Short mmCIF file of C-alpha atoms in Angstrom, two decimals:
data_model
loop_
_atom_site.label_atom_id
_atom_site.label_comp_id
_atom_site.label_asym_id
_atom_site.label_seq_id
_atom_site.Cartn_x
_atom_site.Cartn_y
_atom_site.Cartn_z
CA MET A 331 -38.37 -32.41 34.84
CA GLY A 332 -37.49 -34.75 37.61
CA ASP A 333 -37.09 -37.55 35.07
CA PHE A 334 -34.11 -35.93 33.37
CA ASP A 335 -30.84 -37.75 33.74
CA PHE A 336 -27.86 -35.83 32.42
CA GLY A 337 -25.62 -38.52 33.82
CA VAL A 338 -25.77 -40.26 30.43
CA ILE A 339 -23.48 -37.56 29.10
CA ALA A 340 -20.74 -38.25 31.62
CA GLY A 341 -21.15 -41.98 31.11
CA ASN A 342 -20.70 -41.72 27.34
CA LEU A 343 -18.21 -38.87 27.29
CA PRO A 344 -15.33 -40.72 25.54
CA PHE A 345 -17.68 -41.87 22.78
CA LEU A 346 -19.14 -38.37 22.39
CA MET A 347 -15.65 -36.83 22.31
CA GLN A 348 -14.67 -39.20 19.49
CA GLY A 349 -17.58 -37.85 17.50
CA LEU A 350 -16.67 -34.24 18.25
CA GLN A 351 -13.10 -34.98 17.28
CA LEU A 352 -14.19 -36.32 13.92
CA SER A 353 -16.40 -33.27 13.28
CA LEU A 354 -13.60 -30.87 14.14
CA LEU A 355 -10.98 -32.79 12.17
CA LEU A 356 -13.20 -32.93 9.11
CA THR A 357 -13.94 -29.21 9.42
CA PHE A 358 -10.29 -28.30 9.85
CA LEU A 359 -9.03 -30.38 6.92
CA ALA A 360 -11.89 -29.34 4.63
CA VAL A 361 -11.30 -25.64 5.42
CA LEU A 362 -7.59 -26.01 4.62
CA GLY A 363 -8.28 -27.95 1.43
CA GLY A 364 -11.16 -25.68 0.50
CA ILE A 365 -9.01 -22.57 0.84
CA PHE A 366 -6.20 -24.17 -1.15
CA PHE A 367 -8.35 -25.30 -4.07
CA GLY A 368 -10.58 -22.24 -3.72
CA THR A 369 -7.54 -20.01 -4.23
CA ILE A 370 -6.59 -21.93 -7.36
CA LEU A 371 -10.16 -21.66 -8.68
CA ALA A 372 -10.26 -17.93 -7.91
CA LEU A 373 -6.94 -17.31 -9.68
CA MET A 374 -8.20 -19.32 -12.67
CA ARG A 375 -11.39 -17.26 -12.83
CA LEU A 376 -9.49 -13.99 -12.64
CA SER A 377 -6.65 -15.09 -14.92
CA GLY A 378 -8.15 -13.50 -18.03
CA ILE A 379 -7.37 -16.75 -19.87
CA LEU A 380 -10.75 -17.78 -21.27
CA PRO A 381 -10.53 -21.60 -21.07
CA LEU A 382 -9.30 -21.43 -17.47
CA SER A 383 -11.89 -18.94 -16.27
CA LEU A 384 -14.65 -20.81 -18.10
CA LEU A 385 -13.61 -24.10 -16.55
CA ALA A 386 -13.42 -22.68 -13.04
CA GLY A 387 -16.68 -20.75 -13.49
CA THR A 388 -18.53 -23.85 -14.68
CA TYR A 389 -17.22 -25.90 -11.78
CA VAL A 390 -18.19 -23.30 -9.19
CA ASN A 391 -21.68 -22.78 -10.58
CA LEU A 392 -22.28 -26.50 -10.95
CA ILE A 393 -21.23 -27.35 -7.40
CA ARG A 394 -23.15 -24.43 -5.94
CA SER A 395 -26.37 -25.57 -7.55
CA VAL A 396 -26.23 -29.05 -6.03
CA PRO A 397 -27.07 -29.94 -2.40
CA LEU A 398 -24.07 -30.90 -0.28
CA ILE A 399 -25.63 -34.21 0.71
CA LEU A 400 -25.74 -35.22 -2.95
CA VAL A 401 -22.06 -34.40 -3.39
CA ILE A 402 -21.24 -36.52 -0.36
CA PHE A 403 -23.15 -39.41 -1.92
CA TRP A 404 -21.50 -38.94 -5.29
CA PHE A 405 -18.03 -39.21 -3.93
CA TYR A 406 -18.92 -42.10 -1.69
CA PHE A 407 -20.05 -44.12 -4.70
CA LEU A 408 -18.01 -42.62 -7.52
CA VAL A 409 -14.48 -42.38 -6.08
CA PRO A 410 -14.19 -46.15 -5.43
CA LEU A 411 -15.46 -46.75 -8.98
CA ALA A 412 -12.93 -44.33 -10.44
CA LEU A 413 -10.01 -45.64 -8.37
CA GLY A 414 -11.04 -49.28 -8.54
CA ARG A 415 -10.76 -49.69 -4.78
CA PRO A 416 -12.59 -48.37 -1.71
CA ILE A 417 -10.99 -45.42 0.08
CA GLY A 418 -13.07 -45.50 3.24
CA ASN A 419 -15.94 -43.28 4.16
CA PHE A 420 -13.82 -40.70 5.99
CA TYR A 421 -11.69 -39.92 2.96
CA SER A 422 -14.61 -39.92 0.57
CA ALA A 423 -16.41 -37.45 2.87
CA LEU A 424 -13.26 -35.35 3.18
CA ILE A 425 -12.88 -35.17 -0.61
CA ALA A 426 -16.54 -34.28 -1.00
CA PHE A 427 -16.39 -31.52 1.62
CA THR A 428 -13.12 -30.14 0.26
CA LEU A 429 -14.31 -29.95 -3.32
CA PHE A 430 -17.72 -28.63 -2.29
CA GLU A 431 -16.29 -25.96 -0.01
CA ALA A 432 -13.65 -25.03 -2.60
CA ALA A 433 -16.47 -23.67 -4.77
CA TYR A 434 -17.78 -21.45 -1.95
CA PHE A 435 -14.33 -20.41 -0.77
CA SER A 436 -13.33 -19.52 -4.32
CA GLU A 437 -16.13 -16.95 -4.52
CA ILE A 438 -15.04 -15.42 -1.21
CA ILE A 439 -11.40 -15.41 -2.28
CA ARG A 440 -12.27 -13.95 -5.67
CA ALA A 441 -14.00 -11.03 -3.96
CA GLY A 442 -11.02 -10.69 -1.62
CA ILE A 443 -8.55 -10.54 -4.51
CA GLN A 444 -10.70 -7.95 -6.26
CA SER A 445 -10.72 -5.85 -3.08
CA VAL A 446 -6.96 -5.28 -3.44
CA ARG A 447 -6.38 -2.01 -5.29
CA LYS A 448 -5.14 -2.22 -8.86
CA GLY A 449 -2.39 0.24 -7.98
CA GLN A 450 -0.84 -2.40 -5.72
CA VAL A 451 -0.56 -4.79 -8.66
CA HIS A 452 0.91 -2.02 -10.81
CA ALA A 453 3.44 -1.14 -8.11
CA ALA A 454 4.53 -4.76 -7.80
CA GLN A 455 4.78 -5.21 -11.56
CA ALA A 456 6.66 -1.93 -11.90
CA THR A 457 9.46 -3.32 -9.72
CA GLY A 458 9.75 -6.34 -12.00
CA LEU A 459 7.87 -8.90 -9.92
CA ASN A 460 6.25 -11.50 -12.18
CA TYR A 461 2.61 -12.66 -12.00
CA TRP A 462 3.16 -15.38 -9.39
CA GLN A 463 5.39 -13.23 -7.21
CA THR A 464 2.84 -10.42 -7.35
CA GLN A 465 0.06 -12.77 -6.25
CA ARG A 466 2.16 -14.50 -3.62
CA TYR A 467 3.72 -11.48 -1.91
CA ILE A 468 1.38 -8.57 -2.63
CA VAL A 469 -2.17 -9.56 -3.63
CA LEU A 470 -3.00 -12.72 -1.66
CA PRO A 471 -1.64 -11.56 1.74
CA GLN A 472 -3.78 -8.42 1.52
CA ALA A 473 -6.77 -10.32 0.12
CA PHE A 474 -6.71 -12.90 2.92
CA ARG A 475 -6.35 -10.17 5.52
CA ASN A 476 -9.59 -8.61 4.24
CA MET A 477 -11.30 -12.00 4.06
CA ILE A 478 -10.52 -13.58 7.43
CA PRO A 479 -13.88 -12.77 9.08
CA ILE A 480 -15.93 -14.20 6.23
CA LEU A 481 -13.64 -17.23 5.92
CA VAL A 482 -14.19 -18.00 9.59
CA THR A 483 -17.95 -17.60 9.10
CA GLN A 484 -17.81 -20.07 6.24
CA GLY A 485 -15.83 -22.41 8.50
CA ILE A 486 -18.62 -22.27 11.10
CA ILE A 487 -21.18 -23.19 8.45
CA LEU A 488 -18.95 -26.03 7.35
CA PHE A 489 -18.71 -27.29 10.93
CA GLN A 490 -22.49 -27.46 11.13
CA ASP A 491 -22.65 -29.18 7.75
CA THR A 492 -20.37 -31.99 8.92
CA SER A 493 -23.47 -33.43 10.63
CA LEU A 494 -24.50 -34.64 7.18
CA VAL A 495 -21.82 -37.34 7.10
CA PHE A 496 -24.18 -39.75 8.84
CA VAL A 497 -25.41 -40.60 5.33
CA VAL A 498 -22.13 -42.41 4.68
CA SER A 499 -22.28 -43.91 8.19
CA LEU A 500 -19.50 -41.78 9.65
CA ARG A 501 -19.79 -41.07 13.35
CA ASP A 502 -19.60 -37.32 13.74
CA PHE A 503 -20.73 -35.52 16.88
CA MET A 504 -24.37 -35.32 15.84
CA THR A 505 -24.45 -39.00 14.92
CA VAL A 506 -22.89 -40.22 18.16
CA SER A 507 -25.26 -37.99 20.13
CA SER A 508 -28.19 -39.67 18.35
CA ILE A 509 -26.78 -43.11 19.00
CA VAL A 510 -26.41 -42.41 22.72
CA ALA A 511 -29.86 -40.81 22.78
CA ARG A 512 -31.50 -43.88 21.30
CA THR A 513 -29.55 -46.62 23.06
CA GLU A 514 -29.90 -44.96 26.46
CA GLY A 515 -33.43 -43.80 25.80
CA ARG A 516 -32.47 -40.23 26.73
CA LEU A 517 -33.50 -38.30 23.60
CA VAL A 518 -34.29 -34.95 25.22
CA GLU A 519 -31.13 -34.76 27.31
CA MET A 520 -28.84 -35.72 24.45
CA TYR A 521 -30.38 -33.37 21.90
CA ILE A 522 -30.23 -30.49 24.38
CA PHE A 523 -26.60 -31.34 25.04
CA ALA A 524 -25.80 -31.56 21.32
CA ALA A 525 -27.49 -28.22 20.68
CA LEU A 526 -25.53 -26.59 23.51
CA VAL A 527 -22.21 -27.91 22.22
CA TYR A 528 -22.91 -26.72 18.66
CA PHE A 529 -24.06 -23.39 20.03
CA ALA A 530 -20.97 -22.95 22.21
CA ILE A 531 -18.54 -23.74 19.42
CA CYS A 532 -20.30 -21.67 16.76
CA PHE A 533 -20.94 -18.73 19.10
CA ALA A 534 -17.28 -18.69 20.11
CA GLY A 535 -16.49 -18.61 16.39
CA SER A 536 -18.82 -15.65 15.81
CA LEU A 537 -17.30 -13.74 18.73
CA PHE A 538 -13.89 -14.38 17.21
CA VAL A 539 -15.14 -13.02 13.86
CA ARG A 540 -16.54 -9.91 15.55
CA ARG A 541 -13.20 -9.25 17.19
CA LEU A 542 -11.40 -9.67 13.88
CA GLN A 543 -13.79 -7.29 12.18
CA LYS A 544 -13.22 -4.68 14.86
CA ALA A 545 -9.47 -5.13 14.55
CA SER A 546 -9.54 -4.77 10.78
CA THR A 547 -11.59 -1.54 10.77
CA ILE A 548 -9.15 0.27 13.05
CA MET B 569 16.56 6.14 -23.97
CA ILE B 570 12.75 6.28 -24.23
CA GLU B 571 11.20 6.62 -27.67
CA ILE B 572 7.47 6.86 -28.25
CA GLU B 573 6.24 6.87 -31.85
CA ASN B 574 2.67 7.49 -33.04
CA LEU B 575 1.19 5.84 -29.99
CA SER B 576 -2.60 5.41 -29.99
CA LYS B 577 -4.79 3.75 -27.43
CA TRP B 578 -8.51 3.11 -27.17
CA TYR B 579 -10.77 2.05 -24.31
CA GLY B 580 -13.44 0.38 -26.42
CA ASP B 581 -14.56 3.12 -28.81
CA PHE B 582 -13.07 5.91 -26.74
CA ARG B 583 -9.70 7.08 -27.94
CA VAL B 584 -7.46 8.05 -25.00
CA LEU B 585 -4.21 8.59 -26.90
CA THR B 586 -3.87 9.93 -30.41
CA ASP B 587 -0.60 9.59 -32.33
CA CYS B 588 1.66 10.55 -29.46
CA SER B 589 5.35 10.83 -30.27
CA THR B 590 8.17 12.02 -28.04
CA LYS B 591 11.61 11.05 -26.82
CA VAL B 592 13.51 11.17 -23.59
CA ALA B 593 17.28 11.09 -24.03
CA SER B 594 19.62 9.58 -21.49
CA GLY B 595 20.05 11.97 -18.56
CA GLU B 596 17.17 14.14 -19.70
CA VAL B 597 14.26 15.29 -17.53
CA VAL B 598 10.95 15.62 -19.36
CA VAL B 599 7.85 16.97 -17.67
CA VAL B 600 4.45 15.94 -19.06
CA CYS B 601 1.64 18.32 -18.16
CA GLY B 602 -1.87 19.15 -19.27
CA PRO B 603 -5.43 19.27 -17.99
CA SER B 604 -7.04 16.33 -16.18
CA GLY B 605 -8.08 13.52 -18.47
CA SER B 606 -5.65 14.53 -21.18
CA GLY B 607 -3.97 11.10 -21.16
CA LYS B 608 -0.74 11.98 -19.34
CA SER B 609 -0.94 9.12 -16.84
CA THR B 610 -2.00 6.68 -19.51
CA LEU B 611 0.95 7.69 -21.66
CA ILE B 612 3.50 7.20 -18.90
CA LYS B 613 2.01 3.83 -17.94
CA CYS B 614 2.43 2.66 -21.53
CA VAL B 615 6.18 3.25 -21.27
CA ASN B 616 6.73 0.24 -19.00
CA GLY B 617 3.79 -1.70 -20.38
CA LEU B 618 1.48 -1.37 -17.36
CA GLU B 619 -1.12 -0.17 -19.84
CA PRO B 620 -1.29 -1.81 -23.25
CA ALA B 621 -1.69 0.35 -26.34
CA GLN B 622 -3.12 -0.73 -29.68
CA LYS B 623 -1.04 1.22 -32.19
CA GLY B 624 2.42 2.71 -32.47
CA ARG B 625 5.80 1.88 -31.05
CA ILE B 626 7.65 2.36 -27.77
CA SER B 627 11.24 1.44 -27.18
CA VAL B 628 13.16 1.75 -23.94
CA ASP B 629 16.94 1.39 -24.02
CA GLY B 630 16.64 -0.47 -27.32
CA MET B 631 13.91 -2.85 -26.15
CA GLU B 632 10.55 -2.92 -27.93
CA VAL B 633 7.85 -2.60 -25.27
CA MET B 634 4.86 -3.42 -27.44
CA ALA B 635 6.38 -6.25 -29.44
CA ARG B 636 4.97 -9.71 -28.85
CA GLY B 637 7.24 -11.82 -26.69
CA SER B 638 9.02 -8.86 -25.08
CA ASP B 639 9.99 -9.71 -21.54
CA LEU B 640 8.12 -6.89 -19.80
CA THR B 641 9.07 -8.20 -16.37
CA LYS B 642 12.73 -7.75 -17.21
CA LEU B 643 12.14 -4.31 -18.64
CA ARG B 644 10.14 -3.11 -15.63
CA ALA B 645 12.87 -4.23 -13.27
CA ARG B 646 15.10 -1.64 -14.96
CA ILE B 647 12.64 1.28 -14.93
CA GLY B 648 11.58 2.80 -11.65
CA MET B 649 8.04 4.05 -11.23
CA VAL B 650 6.43 6.29 -8.63
CA PHE B 651 2.64 6.52 -8.31
CA GLN B 652 0.18 9.21 -7.31
CA HIS B 653 -1.11 7.17 -4.36
CA PHE B 654 2.36 5.86 -3.33
CA GLU B 655 1.24 2.22 -3.47
CA LEU B 656 3.57 1.06 -0.73
CA TYR B 657 2.66 -2.45 0.38
CA PRO B 658 0.57 -1.86 3.52
CA HIS B 659 1.22 -5.29 5.03
CA MET B 660 5.00 -4.88 5.00
CA THR B 661 7.41 -2.64 6.87
CA VAL B 662 9.36 0.03 5.03
CA ARG B 663 12.38 -2.31 5.04
CA GLU B 664 10.41 -5.15 3.42
CA ASN B 665 8.90 -2.75 0.88
CA LEU B 666 12.40 -1.93 -0.34
CA CYS B 667 13.94 -5.39 0.01
CA LEU B 668 11.26 -7.50 -1.70
CA ALA B 669 12.06 -6.88 -5.36
CA GLN B 670 15.79 -6.55 -4.72
CA GLN B 671 15.80 -10.10 -3.41
CA LYS B 672 13.12 -11.70 -5.59
CA VAL B 673 13.91 -9.98 -8.88
CA LEU B 674 17.58 -8.98 -8.72
CA GLY B 675 18.57 -11.98 -6.59
CA ARG B 676 20.49 -9.88 -4.07
CA ASN B 677 21.10 -11.61 -0.77
CA ARG B 678 19.50 -10.31 2.39
CA ASP B 679 22.55 -8.38 3.61
CA GLU B 680 23.10 -6.61 0.28
CA ALA B 681 19.41 -5.71 0.05
CA VAL B 682 19.26 -4.36 3.59
CA ALA B 683 22.47 -2.37 3.14
CA LYS B 684 21.11 -0.81 -0.04
CA THR B 685 17.78 -0.11 1.69
CA GLU B 686 19.44 1.61 4.63
CA ALA B 687 21.62 3.76 2.38
CA LEU B 688 18.66 4.90 0.26
CA LEU B 689 16.45 5.66 3.25
CA GLN B 690 19.29 7.66 4.78
CA ARG B 691 19.42 9.72 1.61
CA VAL B 692 15.74 10.66 1.69
CA GLY B 693 15.77 11.22 5.46
CA MET B 694 13.64 8.19 6.29
CA ALA B 695 16.22 5.93 7.98
CA GLN B 696 14.58 6.16 11.40
CA HIS B 697 11.28 4.86 9.98
CA ILE B 698 12.67 1.62 8.55
CA ASP B 699 10.66 -0.65 10.89
CA LYS B 700 7.35 1.14 10.48
CA HIS B 701 4.42 0.16 8.31
CA PRO B 702 3.32 2.61 5.61
CA GLY B 703 0.10 3.36 7.50
CA ALA B 704 2.12 4.99 10.25
CA LEU B 705 3.75 7.49 7.87
CA SER B 706 2.56 10.80 6.41
CA GLY B 707 1.89 11.09 2.68
CA GLY B 708 5.15 12.90 2.05
CA GLN B 709 7.10 10.28 3.98
CA GLN B 710 5.35 7.46 2.12
CA GLN B 711 6.19 9.00 -1.22
CA ARG B 712 9.85 9.41 -0.27
CA VAL B 713 9.90 5.71 0.68
CA ALA B 714 8.20 4.87 -2.63
CA ILE B 715 10.90 6.75 -4.53
CA SER B 716 13.55 4.83 -2.58
CA ARG B 717 11.80 1.56 -3.40
CA ALA B 718 12.09 2.37 -7.10
CA LEU B 719 15.72 3.48 -6.75
CA ALA B 720 16.63 0.27 -4.91
CA MET B 721 16.46 -1.52 -8.25
CA ASP B 722 19.21 0.72 -9.71
CA PRO B 723 16.93 1.84 -12.54
CA ILE B 724 18.17 3.28 -15.82
CA ALA B 725 15.21 5.69 -15.86
CA MET B 726 12.45 6.84 -13.53
CA LEU B 727 8.77 7.42 -14.32
CA PHE B 728 6.73 9.66 -12.01
CA ASP B 729 2.94 9.63 -12.28
CA GLU B 730 1.69 12.75 -10.50
CA PRO B 731 3.89 12.10 -7.47
CA THR B 732 2.66 15.10 -5.47
CA SER B 733 -1.03 15.29 -6.48
CA ALA B 734 -2.26 13.30 -3.48
CA LEU B 735 -0.15 15.20 -0.95
CA ASP B 736 -1.09 17.93 1.47
CA PRO B 737 0.52 21.20 0.34
CA GLU B 738 3.05 21.32 3.17
CA MET B 739 4.43 17.93 2.14
CA ILE B 740 4.91 18.61 -1.53
CA ASN B 741 8.32 20.18 -1.16
CA GLU B 742 9.94 17.34 0.75
CA VAL B 743 9.10 15.06 -2.19
CA LEU B 744 10.07 17.58 -4.88
CA ASP B 745 13.42 18.13 -3.15
CA VAL B 746 14.24 14.45 -3.52
CA MET B 747 13.24 14.59 -7.19
CA VAL B 748 15.30 17.71 -7.86
CA GLU B 749 18.33 16.08 -6.32
CA LEU B 750 17.77 12.98 -8.45
CA ALA B 751 17.56 15.12 -11.58
CA LYS B 752 20.78 16.90 -10.70
CA GLU B 753 22.55 13.57 -10.39
CA GLY B 754 21.69 12.92 -14.01
CA MET B 755 18.82 10.45 -13.66
CA THR B 756 16.69 10.06 -16.78
CA MET B 757 13.21 11.12 -15.72
CA MET B 758 9.75 11.34 -17.22
CA VAL B 759 7.48 13.21 -14.84
CA VAL B 760 3.73 13.75 -15.06
CA THR B 761 3.06 16.72 -12.79
CA HIS B 762 1.24 20.00 -12.28
CA GLU B 763 4.19 21.44 -10.36
CA MET B 764 5.29 24.09 -12.82
CA GLY B 765 7.95 25.38 -10.40
CA PHE B 766 9.59 21.96 -10.51
CA ALA B 767 9.32 21.89 -14.30
CA ARG B 768 11.00 25.29 -14.63
CA LYS B 769 13.76 24.33 -12.25
CA VAL B 770 14.85 20.94 -13.60
CA ALA B 771 13.02 19.98 -16.79
CA ASP B 772 14.92 19.99 -20.06
CA ARG B 773 11.71 19.76 -22.03
CA VAL B 774 8.00 20.09 -21.41
CA VAL B 775 5.42 17.94 -23.18
CA PHE B 776 1.96 19.48 -23.09
CA MET B 777 -1.00 17.18 -23.69
CA ASP B 778 -4.64 17.86 -24.32
CA ALA B 779 -7.46 15.43 -25.18
CA GLY B 780 -5.06 12.50 -25.66
CA ALA B 781 -2.69 14.27 -28.05
CA ILE B 782 0.69 15.89 -27.57
CA VAL B 783 0.11 19.56 -28.38
CA GLU B 784 3.54 20.95 -27.55
CA ASP B 785 6.91 19.31 -27.00
CA ARG B 786 9.53 21.99 -26.50
CA PRO B 787 12.49 23.07 -24.38
CA THR B 788 11.32 24.30 -20.97
CA GLU B 789 12.19 27.98 -21.41
CA GLU B 790 10.45 28.23 -24.75
CA PHE B 791 7.37 26.52 -23.39
CA PHE B 792 7.00 28.87 -20.45
CA GLY B 793 8.24 31.99 -22.22
CA ASN B 794 6.36 31.63 -25.43
CA PRO B 795 3.77 28.85 -25.60
CA GLU B 796 2.54 28.39 -29.17
CA SER B 797 -0.87 26.83 -28.81
CA ASP B 798 -3.89 28.59 -27.33
CA ARG B 799 -4.59 25.55 -25.20
CA ALA B 800 -1.15 25.66 -23.57
CA LYS B 801 -1.49 29.44 -23.04
CA ASP B 802 -4.88 28.91 -21.45
CA PHE B 803 -3.55 26.08 -19.26
CA LEU B 804 -0.55 28.09 -18.11
CA SER B 805 -2.59 31.18 -17.32
CA LYS B 806 -4.91 29.09 -15.17
CA ILE B 807 -2.22 27.20 -13.35
CA LEU B 808 0.25 30.09 -12.85
CA ASN B 809 -1.94 33.11 -12.17
CA HIS B 810 -3.41 32.58 -8.76
#
């Protein structure tokens, strides 16, 4: 035990913070994008218009049956081919995460929309609100209210998954921790530190979810 | 005002409405009654197209409800509807419940919508609750707000789908009073209800349904004084004699 030197953390703090910043930024943007596209996918699936629901259903099932790391690779190699120019590994990872998470979020959002009573839709329609107005003002606000805990949970999972971006040589928190660990020769200290940071952030998230769940059952 | 002709509706193989025909003239109050599962609620929801039907014809104020290309949104904006479970929007205050469609559908500005909202709530004795959410109100209060929400659109007719069935007994009258007043003012009303006292007091005609068909459609006094069908007699004896 006497050999441990946690001073490496303080010495490399700016570098480690850069990694944490990238992880958090990627999580935040991918959650936003995932919810946005997930909502569109959920509305398509529930639209009752066969081509739309078939298209969305195929997309969701396809993405959900592929490992995330493969999707990250795909976009890293395919997007530059499709666009004819490189877009940088951050954007390719962001697109991959967004489109991957959209599939998972869409299933959550679909369940949330279905949890809103049919009578609410009838009431909105009966006052002359059209489809979009009914979704925008009546269905989605109530659906999201019911979904917040599970959306946050999915966000926590996404945060952990950002550690996969090392495969496209992005420096997320996990990656920079490894770099410091190897260059300073302090593997044990750094991996304990990384674990504690992930634990603190994710546990804070879970506590937040528990509070939300309590609030929503009252 | 409302004309229903030979309306039939199926859920898969199950026929819920069989050749229903009736009319509601302008200013008339028609009560639709009958045992549970007789298709009353389904019938009234067909009138503004909330439920589709497969056969027959419905017209409201000259507009064909079931015709392809009918603008149902436009039609619904002109017909008020009140539901068994109130269906106020739980995430909005009473004020927002009443203002939403006035602003988004009728294009009223905020001041006009709020003024209208305040006047209507005053009328049903709910003005002091304007800032509350529906969850903070009793069933009777919620239903009075729901009636105001429908009236805020200046409807040409009102549909009521069992407006008092989900209420505790002591709250039924506060809702019926509002409906009686509305009837007296000459509102065209189609009301699905088991409240036979209300029917006697304000209905011009009673439509009695059983097993998806209209069995009797007669002036109120005739219906109560001398029901023709055995099923209506049986229904009335059960609902009145206790």
